[in-house]
């Protein structure tokens, strides 16, 4: 990053120096050009005002300057006088631009470049009273010759400026990058870094992302530890029962009891693995699951019918009421949502208790409500009930085959549907969980 910034600063500086020199050369040349033409105009005016010169009585060299060329041209374009050459060998000057302008406007000027000498000749022509044209000329360096002559100074200045720019670019780069490096070195105290005002939102975002990454890492580490612990219990039971049977220590009713223990632990292990896999799928789900139009009441009714046998096994009455509500959702995920809520309500209920499932509209929002008359949830546990592997009654959860992941899966599904979940519970009286779906329409 530092090298890239240094290169860009040096490149910008070099381009700026080159452009500045070129522009200054052009400006200075234009000033020179204007000065030369102004001198020619003044010199021509002085010559024209001298009666002896105009009448041809003065000595030709008396008004001659060493660096000036004087030409007198007739109205027909013939050269009457030429200070630097043989006038008889010169062609007609009527088509020269400065002569043509002088005849038409009273004065004219032009600049012509010599391709061999690399010099420019400035011409100024003045129309005299008798119709002849007085032209004065002077040679001067061209813009390219000026630029070439100043090339050593230009190169020296460029090298000096590049050295200065290199030192400044390193200093500026260090001052720019230093706060960023400081933030990167100590992410936990990023707010204490001496950052620029413009980098404050960036720093806050980086800090939030860093904290989120750490939180996720801790959560995954805790999840891995919990998974390992949860898997050990049924595996240890299976290993113990099978070892007793293998060693011939179980026969008759004991063998049946041990086999039932193995079967129960295997089922618990299978359920746990399935929940872990499903939760992992929901965690890494990148693309949205396909949604379709679903009648929430009919879906809840199917789930209730499927769980009736399980409710009877626990001595719980399971019922549903409400009206048809159509939502956009994923059928499989919504089935998991309803199943887990109802299954929890059944498992954590009392014998002779009830579970009421309600589907209805609350204004324009479809609502799914599952209420039970079970053991309830203490106030201090209600905020953590949707955490992975969190159980209010651990002994009861394991005896009923619960994995502690059901409500964590519910939380993911609710988030995927942009819904809202709320919980109201009282110990000894029961629990009511409400899922409110936003932006849905009534059938």
Short mmCIF file of C-alpha atoms in Angstrom, two decimals:
data_model
loop_
_atom_site.label_atom_id
_atom_site.label_comp_id
_atom_site.label_asym_id
_atom_site.label_seq_id
_atom_site.Cartn_x
_atom_site.Cartn_y
_atom_site.Cartn_z
CA UNK A 1 0.00 0.00 0.00
CA UNK A 2 2.81 2.40 0.89
CA UNK A 3 4.68 1.68 -2.36
CA UNK A 4 1.54 2.23 -4.38
CA UNK A 5 0.83 5.57 -2.71
CA UNK A 6 4.49 6.64 -3.16
CA UNK A 7 4.42 5.78 -6.86
CA UNK A 8 1.17 7.61 -7.41
CA UNK A 9 2.38 10.73 -5.59
CA UNK A 10 5.66 10.77 -7.56
CA UNK A 11 3.81 10.23 -10.84
CA UNK A 12 1.39 13.06 -10.07
CA UNK A 13 4.29 15.35 -9.09
CA UNK A 14 6.22 14.53 -12.29
CA UNK A 15 3.19 15.18 -14.48
CA UNK A 16 2.54 18.46 -12.63
CA UNK A 17 6.16 19.59 -13.12
CA UNK A 18 6.16 18.76 -16.86
CA UNK A 19 2.83 20.47 -17.46
CA UNK A 20 3.96 23.53 -15.46
CA UNK A 21 7.19 23.87 -17.48
CA UNK A 22 5.37 23.51 -20.79
CA UNK A 23 2.72 26.06 -19.83
CA UNK A 24 5.33 28.52 -18.53
CA UNK A 25 7.37 28.14 -21.75
CA UNK A 26 4.29 28.87 -23.84
CA UNK A 27 3.38 31.89 -21.69
CA UNK A 28 6.93 33.29 -21.79
CA UNK A 29 7.13 32.77 -25.54
CA UNK A 30 3.88 34.64 -26.07
CA UNK A 31 5.21 37.49 -23.94
CA UNK A 32 8.42 37.48 -26.01
CA UNK A 33 6.44 37.42 -29.25
CA UNK A 34 4.29 40.37 -28.14
CA UNK A 35 7.39 42.32 -27.08
CA UNK A 36 9.22 41.71 -30.36
CA UNK A 37 6.21 42.76 -32.45
CA UNK A 38 5.75 45.84 -30.27
CA UNK A 39 9.41 46.79 -30.87
CA UNK A 40 9.00 46.27 -34.62
CA UNK A 41 5.88 48.42 -34.67
CA UNK A 42 7.64 51.24 -32.81
CA UNK A 43 10.71 51.05 -35.06
CA UNK A 44 8.55 51.10 -38.20
CA UNK A 45 6.63 54.12 -36.93
CA UNK A 46 9.87 56.02 -36.30
CA UNK A 47 11.11 55.24 -39.80
CA UNK A 48 7.82 56.25 -41.39
CA UNK A 49 7.82 59.58 -39.56
CA UNK A 50 11.25 60.51 -40.93
CA UNK A 51 10.73 62.47 -44.11
CA UNK A 52 14.26 61.85 -45.35
CA UNK A 53 13.75 58.09 -45.16
CA UNK A 54 10.37 58.22 -46.82
CA UNK A 55 11.68 60.41 -49.65
CA UNK A 56 14.78 58.21 -50.03
CA UNK A 57 17.21 61.05 -49.21
CA UNK A 58 18.70 59.61 -46.03
CA UNK A 59 21.68 57.36 -45.89
CA UNK A 60 20.44 53.76 -45.98
CA UNK A 61 22.61 52.76 -43.06
CA UNK A 62 21.79 55.67 -40.82
CA UNK A 63 18.65 54.03 -39.47
CA UNK A 64 19.80 50.46 -39.77
CA UNK A 65 19.93 48.37 -36.61
CA UNK A 66 22.17 45.35 -36.51
CA UNK A 67 19.37 42.88 -35.69
CA UNK A 68 16.71 44.56 -37.84
CA UNK A 69 15.84 43.89 -41.44
CA UNK A 70 14.17 46.71 -43.43
CA UNK A 71 12.24 46.27 -46.64
CA UNK A 72 10.34 48.81 -48.74
CA UNK A 73 7.73 47.30 -51.07
CA UNK A 74 5.80 49.07 -53.81
CA UNK A 75 2.05 48.93 -54.08
CA UNK A 76 2.52 46.33 -56.82
CA UNK A 77 4.58 44.08 -54.55
CA UNK A 78 8.01 44.82 -56.04
CA UNK A 79 10.83 45.22 -53.55
CA UNK A 80 12.17 48.81 -53.69
CA UNK A 81 14.66 48.44 -50.89
CA UNK A 82 16.08 45.49 -48.90
CA UNK A 83 18.68 45.93 -46.16
CA UNK A 84 19.89 42.32 -45.96
CA UNK A 85 19.75 41.02 -49.53
CA UNK A 86 19.85 41.94 -53.21
CA UNK A 87 16.41 43.33 -53.94
CA UNK A 88 16.69 42.58 -57.67
CA UNK A 89 16.87 38.86 -56.96
CA UNK A 90 13.74 38.86 -54.76
CA UNK A 91 10.30 37.82 -55.98
CA UNK A 92 7.08 39.77 -55.71
CA UNK A 93 5.96 40.29 -52.07
CA UNK A 94 2.32 41.09 -52.74
CA UNK A 95 1.12 37.71 -51.41
CA UNK A 96 3.05 37.87 -48.19
CA UNK A 97 0.45 37.87 -45.35
CA UNK A 98 1.85 40.92 -43.56
CA UNK A 99 2.00 42.90 -46.85
CA UNK A 100 -1.49 41.87 -47.85
CA UNK A 101 -2.87 42.92 -44.42
CA UNK A 102 -1.00 46.24 -44.56
CA UNK A 103 -2.56 47.08 -47.94
CA UNK A 104 -6.03 46.13 -46.66
CA UNK A 105 -5.92 47.34 -43.04
CA UNK A 106 -2.99 49.78 -42.93
CA UNK A 107 -0.71 47.41 -41.00
CA UNK A 108 0.02 43.70 -40.79
CA UNK A 109 2.17 41.24 -38.95
CA UNK A 110 3.19 37.59 -39.20
CA UNK A 111 5.67 35.07 -37.85
CA UNK A 112 7.46 32.53 -40.06
CA UNK A 113 9.68 29.73 -38.84
CA UNK A 114 12.91 28.59 -40.38
CA UNK A 115 13.01 24.80 -40.48
CA UNK A 116 16.79 24.78 -40.86
CA UNK A 117 17.85 27.38 -38.30
CA UNK A 118 15.17 26.59 -35.72
CA UNK A 119 14.45 30.32 -35.45
CA UNK A 120 11.38 32.47 -36.05
CA UNK A 121 11.27 35.69 -38.06
CA UNK A 122 8.79 38.32 -36.93
CA UNK A 123 7.46 40.66 -39.61
CA UNK A 124 5.63 43.98 -39.26
CA UNK A 125 4.41 45.91 -42.30
CA UNK A 126 3.11 49.50 -42.38
CA UNK A 127 1.26 51.21 -45.27
CA UNK A 128 2.90 54.58 -46.13
CA UNK A 129 1.14 57.65 -47.47
CA UNK A 130 2.45 57.13 -51.02
CA UNK A 131 0.98 53.58 -51.13
CA UNK A 132 4.25 51.77 -50.59
CA UNK A 133 4.75 49.39 -47.69
CA UNK A 134 7.48 49.64 -45.10
CA UNK A 135 8.30 46.25 -43.56
CA UNK A 136 10.64 45.61 -40.68
CA UNK A 137 11.70 42.13 -39.51
CA UNK A 138 13.64 40.56 -36.71
CA UNK A 139 14.75 37.02 -35.97
CA UNK A 140 14.13 35.36 -32.61
CA UNK A 141 14.36 31.91 -31.12
CA UNK A 142 11.39 29.56 -31.70
CA UNK A 143 9.49 28.06 -28.80
CA UNK A 144 11.23 24.70 -29.37
CA UNK A 145 14.68 26.25 -29.37
CA UNK A 146 13.82 28.09 -26.14
CA UNK A 147 12.59 24.85 -24.63
CA UNK A 148 15.70 23.01 -25.82
CA UNK A 149 18.02 25.65 -24.40
CA UNK A 150 16.23 25.49 -21.05
CA UNK A 151 16.29 21.67 -21.02
CA UNK A 152 19.30 21.33 -18.62
CA UNK A 153 17.66 23.69 -16.14
CA UNK A 154 14.36 21.88 -16.58
CA UNK A 155 15.93 18.45 -15.98
CA UNK A 156 17.82 19.69 -12.94
CA UNK A 157 14.66 21.25 -11.51
CA UNK A 158 12.72 18.09 -12.24
CA UNK A 159 15.26 15.91 -10.43
CA UNK A 160 15.29 18.27 -7.44
CA UNK A 161 11.49 18.32 -7.29
CA UNK A 162 11.31 14.53 -7.59
CA UNK A 163 13.73 14.14 -4.66
CA UNK A 164 11.63 16.56 -2.60
CA UNK A 165 8.40 14.82 -3.68
CA UNK A 166 9.87 11.43 -2.79
CA UNK A 167 10.70 12.62 0.72
CA UNK A 168 7.31 14.28 1.12
CA UNK A 169 5.44 11.27 -0.29
CA UNK A 170 7.15 8.96 2.20
CA UNK A 171 6.28 11.29 5.04
CA UNK A 172 2.67 11.71 3.89
CA UNK A 173 2.28 7.99 3.24
CA UNK A 174 3.54 7.17 6.70
CA UNK A 175 1.20 9.71 8.29
CA UNK A 176 -1.73 8.34 6.27
CA UNK A 177 -1.08 4.65 6.83
CA UNK A 178 0.12 4.86 10.43
CA UNK A 179 -3.35 5.23 12.01
CA UNK A 180 -4.65 2.33 9.93
CA UNK A 181 -1.74 0.13 11.02
CA UNK A 182 -2.39 1.18 14.61
CA UNK A 183 -6.04 0.15 14.27
CA UNK A 184 -5.05 -3.18 12.73
CA UNK A 185 -2.52 -3.87 15.51
CA UNK A 186 -5.03 -3.31 18.34
CA UNK A 187 -8.57 -4.06 17.18
CA UNK A 188 -9.89 -4.24 20.73
CA UNK A 189 -9.06 -0.57 21.39
CA UNK A 190 -9.65 0.77 17.90
CA UNK A 191 -11.54 3.79 19.24
CA UNK A 192 -8.34 4.98 20.97
CA UNK A 193 -6.38 5.09 17.70
CA UNK A 194 -5.45 8.56 16.46
CA UNK A 195 -7.49 8.28 13.26
CA UNK A 196 -8.66 10.96 10.89
CA UNK A 197 -12.18 12.26 11.23
CA UNK A 198 -13.09 10.71 7.86
CA UNK A 199 -11.93 7.28 9.11
CA UNK A 200 -14.12 7.28 12.23
CA UNK A 201 -17.14 5.57 10.54
CA UNK A 202 -14.74 3.11 8.92
CA UNK A 203 -13.08 2.41 12.27
CA UNK A 204 -16.45 1.92 13.98
CA UNK A 205 -17.56 -0.49 11.24
CA UNK A 206 -14.31 -2.46 11.52
CA UNK A 207 -14.68 -2.62 15.30
CA UNK A 208 -18.28 -3.86 15.03
CA UNK A 209 -17.24 -6.50 12.49
CA UNK A 210 -14.32 -7.53 14.69
CA UNK A 211 -16.59 -7.90 17.71
CA UNK A 212 -19.10 -9.86 15.60
CA UNK A 213 -16.36 -12.20 14.40
CA UNK A 214 -15.13 -12.76 17.93
CA UNK A 215 -18.68 -13.32 19.14
CA UNK A 216 -19.34 -15.83 16.36
CA UNK A 217 -16.05 -17.56 17.08
CA UNK A 218 -16.91 -17.83 20.77
CA UNK A 219 -20.41 -19.01 19.95
CA UNK A 220 -19.07 -21.68 17.58
CA UNK A 221 -16.50 -22.76 20.14
CA UNK A 222 -19.20 -23.03 22.78
CA UNK A 223 -21.47 -24.82 20.31
CA UNK A 224 -18.71 -27.35 19.51
CA UNK A 225 -18.12 -27.98 23.21
CA UNK A 226 -21.87 -28.42 23.80
CA UNK A 227 -22.19 -30.78 20.83
CA UNK A 228 -19.32 -32.89 22.15
CA UNK A 229 -20.92 -33.02 25.60
CA UNK A 230 -24.38 -33.84 24.24
CA UNK A 231 -23.02 -36.62 22.04
CA UNK A 232 -21.06 -38.22 24.87
CA UNK A 233 -24.13 -38.97 26.99
CA UNK A 234 -26.06 -41.23 24.56
CA UNK A 235 -22.86 -42.76 23.23
CA UNK A 236 -21.72 -43.60 26.76
CA UNK A 237 -25.12 -45.20 27.47
CA UNK A 238 -25.00 -47.23 24.24
CA UNK A 239 -21.43 -48.32 24.95
CA UNK A 240 -22.26 -49.32 28.55
CA UNK A 241 -25.40 -51.31 27.72
CA UNK A 242 -23.77 -53.07 24.78
CA UNK A 243 -20.71 -53.97 26.89
CA UNK A 244 -22.95 -55.55 29.54
CA UNK A 245 -24.77 -57.57 26.90
CA UNK A 246 -21.46 -58.53 25.22
CA UNK A 247 -20.03 -59.83 28.49
CA UNK A 248 -23.13 -61.96 29.16
CA UNK A 249 -24.13 -59.90 32.18
CA UNK A 250 -27.64 -59.29 30.89
CA UNK A 251 -30.21 -61.97 30.31
CA UNK A 252 -33.98 -62.17 30.15
CA UNK A 253 -35.68 -58.98 31.29
CA UNK A 254 -32.31 -57.23 31.83
CA UNK A 255 -31.35 -57.85 28.21
CA UNK A 256 -34.67 -56.41 27.08
CA UNK A 257 -34.23 -53.40 29.38
CA UNK A 258 -30.66 -52.80 28.15
CA UNK A 259 -31.76 -53.15 24.53
CA UNK A 260 -34.50 -50.58 25.18
CA UNK A 261 -31.87 -48.27 26.69
CA UNK A 262 -29.67 -48.71 23.63
CA UNK A 263 -32.65 -48.01 21.36
CA UNK A 264 -33.63 -44.90 23.31
CA UNK A 265 -30.06 -43.54 23.33
CA UNK A 266 -29.67 -44.29 19.61
CA UNK A 267 -32.89 -42.41 18.85
CA UNK A 268 -31.74 -39.51 20.99
CA UNK A 269 -28.36 -39.53 19.22
CA UNK A 270 -30.04 -39.59 15.80
CA UNK A 271 -32.37 -36.73 16.75
CA UNK A 272 -29.45 -34.71 18.09
CA UNK A 273 -27.39 -35.24 14.93
CA UNK A 274 -30.34 -34.30 12.70
CA UNK A 275 -30.92 -31.09 14.68
CA UNK A 276 -27.22 -30.20 14.55
CA UNK A 277 -27.11 -30.77 10.79
CA UNK A 278 -30.28 -28.71 10.27
CA UNK A 279 -28.99 -25.87 12.43
CA UNK A 280 -25.71 -25.89 10.52
CA UNK A 281 -27.61 -25.71 7.22
CA UNK A 282 -29.54 -22.70 8.47
CA UNK A 283 -26.30 -21.05 9.64
CA UNK A 284 -24.56 -21.31 6.27
CA UNK A 285 -27.62 -20.68 4.13
CA UNK A 286 -26.46 -18.01 1.64
CA UNK A 287 -29.30 -17.93 -0.87
CA UNK A 288 -32.90 -17.41 0.15
CA UNK A 289 -34.97 -20.58 0.27
CA UNK A 290 -37.73 -20.69 -2.37
CA UNK A 291 -40.92 -19.11 -1.03
CA UNK A 292 -44.44 -19.91 -2.13
CA UNK A 293 -47.97 -18.96 -1.19
CA UNK A 294 -48.97 -21.05 1.85
CA UNK A 295 -52.16 -21.32 3.86
CA UNK A 296 -50.74 -21.04 7.37
CA UNK A 297 -53.88 -22.43 9.02
CA UNK A 298 -53.90 -25.60 6.87
CA UNK A 299 -50.17 -26.13 7.50
CA UNK A 300 -50.69 -25.79 11.27
CA UNK A 301 -53.67 -28.13 11.11
CA UNK A 302 -51.55 -30.83 9.38
CA UNK A 303 -48.83 -30.48 12.04
CA UNK A 304 -51.37 -30.75 14.86
CA UNK A 305 -52.84 -33.92 13.36
CA UNK A 306 -49.34 -35.41 13.01
CA UNK A 307 -48.54 -34.67 16.69
CA UNK A 308 -51.79 -36.01 18.12
CA UNK A 309 -50.31 -39.43 18.94
CA UNK A 310 -47.31 -37.80 20.66
CA UNK A 311 -49.67 -35.59 22.67
CA UNK A 312 -51.72 -38.62 23.74
CA UNK A 313 -48.54 -40.41 24.86
CA UNK A 314 -47.81 -37.47 27.19
CA UNK A 315 -51.41 -37.19 28.36
CA UNK A 316 -51.82 -33.76 26.75
CA UNK A 317 -54.80 -32.41 24.79
CA UNK A 318 -53.70 -30.74 21.54
CA UNK A 319 -56.16 -28.52 19.63
CA UNK A 320 -56.21 -25.85 16.93
CA UNK A 321 -58.50 -22.94 16.11
CA UNK A 322 -58.48 -19.90 13.87
CA UNK A 323 -59.08 -18.95 10.25
CA UNK A 324 -57.27 -19.35 6.91
CA UNK A 325 -54.29 -16.98 6.47
CA UNK A 326 -52.12 -16.87 3.38
CA UNK A 327 -48.44 -15.97 3.63
CA UNK A 328 -45.35 -16.19 1.43
CA UNK A 329 -42.96 -18.68 2.97
CA UNK A 330 -40.96 -21.87 2.74
CA UNK A 331 -43.15 -24.89 3.45
CA UNK A 332 -40.46 -27.12 4.95
CA UNK A 333 -39.17 -24.38 7.27
CA UNK A 334 -42.66 -23.41 8.42
CA UNK A 335 -43.47 -27.07 9.13
CA UNK A 336 -40.32 -27.24 11.31
CA UNK A 337 -41.36 -24.04 13.05
CA UNK A 338 -44.85 -25.29 13.97
CA UNK A 339 -43.61 -28.79 14.83
CA UNK A 340 -40.89 -27.56 17.21
CA UNK A 341 -43.20 -25.08 18.99
CA UNK A 342 -45.93 -27.71 19.46
CA UNK A 343 -43.47 -30.45 20.42
CA UNK A 344 -41.93 -28.22 23.11
CA UNK A 345 -45.40 -27.34 24.41
CA UNK A 346 -46.24 -31.05 24.66
CA UNK A 347 -42.95 -32.18 26.23
CA UNK A 348 -42.88 -29.45 28.91
CA UNK A 349 -46.52 -29.88 29.87
CA UNK A 350 -48.27 -31.66 32.72
CA UNK A 351 -50.35 -34.80 32.48
CA UNK A 352 -53.87 -33.69 31.65
CA UNK A 353 -52.58 -30.36 30.35
CA UNK A 354 -53.50 -28.66 27.10
CA UNK A 355 -51.79 -27.10 24.07
CA UNK A 356 -53.75 -24.53 22.06
CA UNK A 357 -52.61 -23.60 18.52
CA UNK A 358 -54.18 -20.47 17.06
CA UNK A 359 -53.83 -19.00 13.56
CA UNK A 360 -55.50 -15.64 12.99
CA UNK A 361 -55.09 -12.14 11.58
CA UNK A 362 -53.96 -9.31 13.84
CA UNK A 363 -54.90 -6.34 11.72
CA UNK A 364 -53.16 -7.09 8.40
CA UNK A 365 -50.56 -9.44 9.90
CA UNK A 366 -50.96 -13.23 10.13
CA UNK A 367 -50.19 -14.53 13.61
CA UNK A 368 -49.30 -18.05 14.81
CA UNK A 369 -49.77 -18.57 18.54
CA UNK A 370 -48.90 -21.72 20.58
CA UNK A 371 -50.08 -21.69 24.21
CA UNK A 372 -49.68 -24.46 26.78
CA UNK A 373 -50.62 -25.08 30.42
CA UNK A 374 -47.23 -26.57 31.27
CA UNK A 375 -44.43 -25.92 33.73
CA UNK A 376 -43.65 -22.41 32.47
CA UNK A 377 -40.30 -20.64 32.17
CA UNK A 378 -38.66 -18.59 34.95
CA UNK A 379 -38.16 -14.90 34.19
CA UNK A 380 -34.36 -15.20 34.36
CA UNK A 381 -34.38 -17.90 31.67
CA UNK A 382 -36.79 -16.30 29.21
CA UNK A 383 -34.10 -14.23 27.42
CA UNK A 384 -31.93 -17.32 26.90
CA UNK A 385 -34.59 -19.81 25.87
CA UNK A 386 -33.69 -19.48 22.14
CA UNK A 387 -29.98 -20.17 22.72
CA UNK A 388 -28.51 -23.44 21.50
CA UNK A 389 -28.55 -26.30 24.03
CA UNK A 390 -30.13 -24.08 26.68
CA UNK A 391 -32.63 -26.01 28.81
CA UNK A 392 -34.78 -24.74 31.65
CA UNK A 393 -35.30 -28.21 33.09
CA UNK A 394 -32.31 -30.28 31.97
CA UNK A 395 -33.39 -33.56 33.54
CA UNK A 396 -36.88 -33.34 32.03
CA UNK A 397 -35.51 -32.35 28.64
CA UNK A 398 -33.28 -35.39 28.42
CA UNK A 399 -35.98 -37.74 29.64
CA UNK A 400 -38.30 -36.56 26.89
CA UNK A 401 -35.60 -36.81 24.23
CA UNK A 402 -35.15 -33.07 23.77
CA UNK A 403 -31.91 -31.82 22.21
CA UNK A 404 -32.05 -28.19 23.34
CA UNK A 405 -31.87 -27.06 19.68
CA UNK A 406 -35.55 -26.86 18.77
CA UNK A 407 -36.10 -23.21 19.70
CA UNK A 408 -32.71 -22.23 18.18
CA UNK A 409 -33.98 -23.64 14.88
CA UNK A 410 -37.25 -21.75 15.38
CA UNK A 411 -35.30 -18.50 15.83
CA UNK A 412 -33.48 -19.03 12.52
CA UNK A 413 -36.69 -19.78 10.63
CA UNK A 414 -38.42 -16.72 12.09
CA UNK A 415 -35.48 -14.54 10.95
CA UNK A 416 -35.54 -16.09 7.46
CA UNK A 417 -39.21 -15.07 7.11
CA UNK A 418 -38.60 -11.58 8.51
CA UNK A 419 -41.13 -12.34 11.23
CA UNK A 420 -41.18 -11.46 14.93
CA UNK A 421 -41.32 -13.90 17.84
CA UNK A 422 -42.36 -13.08 21.39
CA UNK A 423 -42.75 -15.12 24.58
CA UNK A 424 -44.96 -14.76 27.64
CA UNK A 425 -44.57 -17.31 30.45
CA UNK A 426 -45.26 -17.85 34.12
CA UNK A 427 -43.88 -20.68 36.22
CA UNK A 428 -46.56 -23.28 36.99
CA UNK A 429 -49.14 -21.72 34.66
CA UNK A 430 -47.74 -22.19 31.18
CA UNK A 431 -46.12 -20.48 28.19
CA UNK A 432 -47.40 -18.65 25.14
CA UNK A 433 -45.17 -18.10 22.09
CA UNK A 434 -46.38 -15.78 19.32
CA UNK A 435 -44.96 -15.50 15.79
CA UNK A 436 -46.11 -12.43 13.87
CA UNK A 437 -45.52 -12.39 10.11
CA UNK A 438 -45.07 -8.95 8.55
CA UNK A 439 -46.22 -7.71 5.13
CA UNK A 440 -48.59 -10.62 4.49
CA UNK A 441 -52.11 -10.57 3.12
CA UNK A 442 -55.35 -12.08 4.32
CA UNK A 443 -56.99 -14.73 2.20
#
